[in-house]
PDB file of C-alpha atoms in Angstrom:
ATOM      1  CA  MET A  67      -0.505  12.186  32.496  1.00  0.00           C
ATOM      2  CA  LYS A  68      -4.051  12.267  33.958  1.00  0.00           C
ATOM      3  CA  LYS A  69      -4.685  15.633  32.341  1.00  0.00           C
ATOM      4  CA  LYS A  70      -4.218  14.417  28.811  1.00  0.00           C
ATOM      5  CA  ILE A  71      -6.250  11.414  29.238  1.00  0.00           C
ATOM      6  CA  LEU A  72      -9.270  13.262  31.295  1.00  0.00           C
ATOM      7  CA  THR A  73      -8.856  16.034  27.948  1.00  0.00           C
ATOM      8  CA  VAL A  74      -9.049  13.183  25.487  1.00  0.00           C
ATOM      9  CA  VAL A  75     -11.977  11.364  27.192  1.00  0.00           C
ATOM     10  CA  ILE A  76     -14.268  14.487  27.616  1.00  0.00           C
ATOM     11  CA  GLY A  77     -13.400  15.377  23.988  1.00  0.00           C
ATOM     12  CA  ILE A  78     -15.108  11.769  22.661  1.00  0.00           C
ATOM     13  CA  LEU A  79     -17.498  12.596  24.850  1.00  0.00           C
ATOM     14  CA  VAL A  80     -18.595  15.820  23.554  1.00  0.00           C
ATOM     15  CA  VAL A  81     -18.219  14.368  19.508  1.00  0.00           C
ATOM     16  CA  SER A  82     -20.740  11.447  20.615  1.00  0.00           C
ATOM     17  CA  VAL A  83     -23.156  13.669  22.143  1.00  0.00           C
ATOM     18  CA  LEU A  84     -22.516  15.907  18.947  1.00  0.00           C
ATOM     19  CA  VAL A  85     -23.065  13.229  16.670  1.00  0.00           C
ATOM     20  CA  ILE A  86     -26.078  11.940  18.475  1.00  0.00           C
ATOM     21  CA  VAL A  87     -27.690  15.350  18.406  1.00  0.00           C
ATOM     22  CA  GLY A  88     -26.839  16.113  14.920  1.00  0.00           C
ATOM     23  CA  TRP A  89     -28.197  12.424  13.948  1.00  0.00           C
ATOM     24  CA  TYR A  90     -31.869  13.278  15.840  1.00  0.00           C
ATOM     25  CA  VAL A  91     -32.041  16.614  14.262  1.00  0.00           C
ATOM     26  CA  MET A  92     -31.554  15.139  10.671  1.00  0.00           C
ATOM     27  CA  PHE A  93     -33.896  12.580  11.305  1.00  0.00           C
ATOM     28  CA  VAL A  94     -36.911  14.222  13.362  1.00  0.00           C
ATOM     29  CA  HIS A  95     -36.870  17.663  11.554  1.00  0.00           C
ATOM     30  CA  PHE A  96     -35.359  16.609   8.007  1.00  0.00           C
ATOM     31  CA  GLY A  97     -36.417  12.941   7.579  1.00  0.00           C
ATOM     32  CA  MET A  98     -33.000  11.654   6.560  1.00  0.00           C
ATOM     33  CA  GLY A  99     -30.900   8.931   7.912  1.00  0.00           C
ATOM     34  CA  PRO A 100     -32.297   5.845   9.976  1.00  0.00           C
ATOM     35  CA  ALA A 101     -34.237   6.017  13.252  1.00  0.00           C
ATOM     36  CA  PHE A 102     -33.272   5.968  16.728  1.00  0.00           C
ATOM     37  CA  PRO A 103     -34.310   2.496  18.200  1.00  0.00           C
ATOM     38  CA  PHE A 104     -36.295   3.979  20.613  1.00  0.00           C
ATOM     39  CA  LEU A 105     -38.631   6.718  18.419  1.00  0.00           C
ATOM     40  CA  LYS A 106     -42.057   5.780  18.100  1.00  0.00           C
ATOM     41  CA  VAL A 107     -43.181   4.315  14.476  1.00  0.00           C
ATOM     42  CA  GLN A 108     -46.423   5.378  13.181  1.00  0.00           C
ATOM     43  CA  LYS A 109     -48.801   2.706  11.447  1.00  0.00           C
ATOM     44  CA  ILE A 110     -51.997   3.300   8.903  1.00  0.00           C
ATOM     45  CA  ASP A 111     -54.869   2.219  10.840  1.00  0.00           C
ATOM     46  CA  MET A 112     -56.690  -0.101   8.091  1.00  0.00           C
ATOM     47  CA  LYS A 113     -59.699   0.113  10.049  1.00  0.00           C
ATOM     48  CA  ASN A 114     -60.431   3.273   8.461  1.00  0.00           C
ATOM     49  CA  MET A 115     -58.994   3.050   5.365  1.00  0.00           C
ATOM     50  CA  ASP A 116     -63.061   3.127   3.512  1.00  0.00           C
ATOM     51  CA  GLN A 117     -63.494   6.556   4.761  1.00  0.00           C
ATOM     52  CA  VAL A 118     -60.356   7.939   3.263  1.00  0.00           C
ATOM     53  CA  MET A 119     -61.185  11.245   1.153  1.00  0.00           C
ATOM     54  CA  ILE A 120     -60.231  11.598  -2.368  1.00  0.00           C
ATOM     55  CA  ALA A 121     -58.659  14.989  -2.949  1.00  0.00           C
ATOM     56  CA  GLU A 122     -60.327  17.763  -5.432  1.00  0.00           C
ATOM     57  CA  ASN A 123     -58.034  17.021  -8.036  1.00  0.00           C
ATOM     58  CA  SER A 124     -58.847  13.431  -7.842  1.00  0.00           C
ATOM     59  CA  LEU A 125     -56.292  11.771 -10.123  1.00  0.00           C
ATOM     60  CA  MET A 126     -52.574  11.777 -10.769  1.00  0.00           C
ATOM     61  CA  CYS A 127     -50.039  10.306 -13.395  1.00  0.00           C
ATOM     62  CA  GLU A 128     -46.539  10.157 -13.625  1.00  0.00           C
ATOM     63  CA  ALA A 129     -45.298  11.851 -16.876  1.00  0.00           C
ATOM     64  CA  ASP A 130     -42.169  13.358 -18.101  1.00  0.00           C
ATOM     65  CA  THR A 131     -43.215  16.518 -19.712  1.00  0.00           C
ATOM     66  CA  GLU A 132     -46.192  18.991 -19.134  1.00  0.00           C
ATOM     67  CA  GLU A 133     -47.057  17.833 -23.057  1.00  0.00           C
ATOM     68  CA  ASP A 134     -47.556  14.339 -22.077  1.00  0.00           C
ATOM     69  CA  ALA A 135     -49.465  15.057 -19.178  1.00  0.00           C
ATOM     70  CA  ARG A 136     -51.976  17.294 -21.506  1.00  0.00           C
ATOM     71  CA  GLU A 137     -52.149  14.323 -24.225  1.00  0.00           C
ATOM     72  CA  ILE A 138     -52.826  11.401 -21.307  1.00  0.00           C
ATOM     73  CA  ALA A 139     -56.008  14.022 -20.290  1.00  0.00           C
ATOM     74  CA  GLU A 140     -56.977  14.219 -23.845  1.00  0.00           C
ATOM     75  CA  GLN A 141     -57.024  10.279 -23.973  1.00  0.00           C
ATOM     76  CA  TYR A 142     -59.080  10.199 -20.666  1.00  0.00           C
ATOM     77  CA  ASP A 143     -61.352  12.929 -21.210  1.00  0.00           C
ATOM     78  CA  ILE A 144     -60.566  14.838 -18.148  1.00  0.00           C
ATOM     79  CA  GLU A 145     -59.281  17.766 -16.989  1.00  0.00           C
ATOM     80  CA  PHE A 146     -55.540  18.970 -16.849  1.00  0.00           C
ATOM     81  CA  VAL A 147     -54.898  20.527 -13.935  1.00  0.00           C
ATOM     82  CA  SER A 148     -51.132  20.924 -13.255  1.00  0.00           C
ATOM     83  CA  PHE A 149     -48.153  19.325 -13.523  1.00  0.00           C
ATOM     84  CA  GLU A 150     -45.190  19.605 -11.542  1.00  0.00           C
ATOM     85  CA  ASN A 151     -41.784  17.212 -10.811  1.00  0.00           C
ATOM     86  CA  GLY A 152     -43.031  14.917 -12.804  1.00  0.00           C
ATOM     87  CA  ILE A 153     -46.434  14.049 -11.379  1.00  0.00           C
ATOM     88  CA  ALA A 154     -49.664  15.442 -13.115  1.00  0.00           C
ATOM     89  CA  LEU A 155     -52.937  16.077 -11.676  1.00  0.00           C
ATOM     90  CA  TYR A 156     -56.223  16.069 -13.524  1.00  0.00           C
ATOM     91  CA  ARG A 157     -59.803  16.754 -12.505  1.00  0.00           C
ATOM     92  CA  THR A 158     -62.963  14.924 -13.523  1.00  0.00           C
ATOM     93  CA  GLU A 159     -66.662  14.657 -12.697  1.00  0.00           C
ATOM     94  CA  GLU A 160     -67.153  10.662 -13.263  1.00  0.00           C
ATOM     95  CA  ASN A 161     -65.996   8.721 -10.821  1.00  0.00           C
ATOM     96  CA  PRO A 162     -61.882   8.366 -10.641  1.00  0.00           C
ATOM     97  CA  PHE A 163     -62.232   4.510 -10.371  1.00  0.00           C
ATOM     98  CA  GLU A 164     -64.293   4.523 -13.381  1.00  0.00           C
ATOM     99  CA  VAL A 165     -62.030   6.350 -15.246  1.00  0.00           C
ATOM    100  CA  ILE A 166     -59.021   4.403 -14.376  1.00  0.00           C
ATOM    101  CA  ALA A 167     -60.904   1.440 -15.214  1.00  0.00           C
ATOM    102  CA  ARG A 168     -61.769   2.760 -18.915  1.00  0.00           C
ATOM    103  CA  GLY A 169     -57.377   3.432 -19.254  1.00  0.00           C
ATOM    104  CA  GLN A 170     -56.979   0.034 -18.049  1.00  0.00           C
ATOM    105  CA  GLN A 171     -59.285  -1.613 -20.627  1.00  0.00           C
ATOM    106  CA  ASN A 172     -57.930   0.934 -23.695  1.00  0.00           C
ATOM    107  CA  ASP A 173     -53.863   0.426 -22.584  1.00  0.00           C
ATOM    108  CA  TYR A 174     -53.684   4.137 -21.669  1.00  0.00           C
ATOM    109  CA  PRO A 175     -51.199   5.015 -19.138  1.00  0.00           C
ATOM    110  CA  GLN A 176     -51.800   4.375 -15.879  1.00  0.00           C
ATOM    111  CA  LEU A 177     -53.516   7.152 -13.439  1.00  0.00           C
ATOM    112  CA  SER A 178     -54.026   6.710  -9.841  1.00  0.00           C
ATOM    113  CA  VAL A 179     -56.617   8.161  -7.512  1.00  0.00           C
ATOM    114  CA  ASN A 180     -55.628  11.074  -5.439  1.00  0.00           C
ATOM    115  CA  PHE A 181     -56.328  10.041  -1.329  1.00  0.00           C
ATOM    116  CA  ILE A 182     -55.978  12.825   1.293  1.00  0.00           C
ATOM    117  CA  ARG A 183     -54.450  11.354   4.171  1.00  0.00           C
ATOM    118  CA  THR A 184     -53.587  12.673   7.577  1.00  0.00           C
ATOM    119  CA  GLY A 185     -51.322  11.980  10.592  1.00  0.00           C
ATOM    120  CA  TYR A 186     -54.941  11.019  12.760  1.00  0.00           C
ATOM    121  CA  ASP A 187     -55.426   8.104  10.378  1.00  0.00           C
ATOM    122  CA  THR A 188     -52.658   6.509  12.391  1.00  0.00           C
ATOM    123  CA  ASP A 189     -52.021   4.241  15.660  1.00  0.00           C
ATOM    124  CA  GLU A 190     -48.690   4.622  17.385  1.00  0.00           C
ATOM    125  CA  VAL A 191     -46.691   1.392  17.519  1.00  0.00           C
ATOM    126  CA  GLN A 192     -44.086   0.755  20.578  1.00  0.00           C
TER     127      GLN A 192
END
């Protein structure tokens, strides 16, 4: 009887360890699932937000098709760069914020500035 109970307890411990290790691997390596409470959380440092860089393809917009993305570029008179997964990238020599403002005045589809962010812009929170 003691041998059966010991076998069951060891089996439960092994399954528990495998579940915890699997959860950790899925979250840390694949970014899926809820986090463990003891994992470090990253928070954006808002003090340095005025120093962020704008990407080479400075504007982006959601679009259903590549044709729609090209039409948006014509409306704004900016250069279409690429379209992938519903996001279009554009390049302009003008100030990107002025282009966005012009589009808002004319009720064009909304563009966004394509900022570059890195992990160095964060603070660790415990």
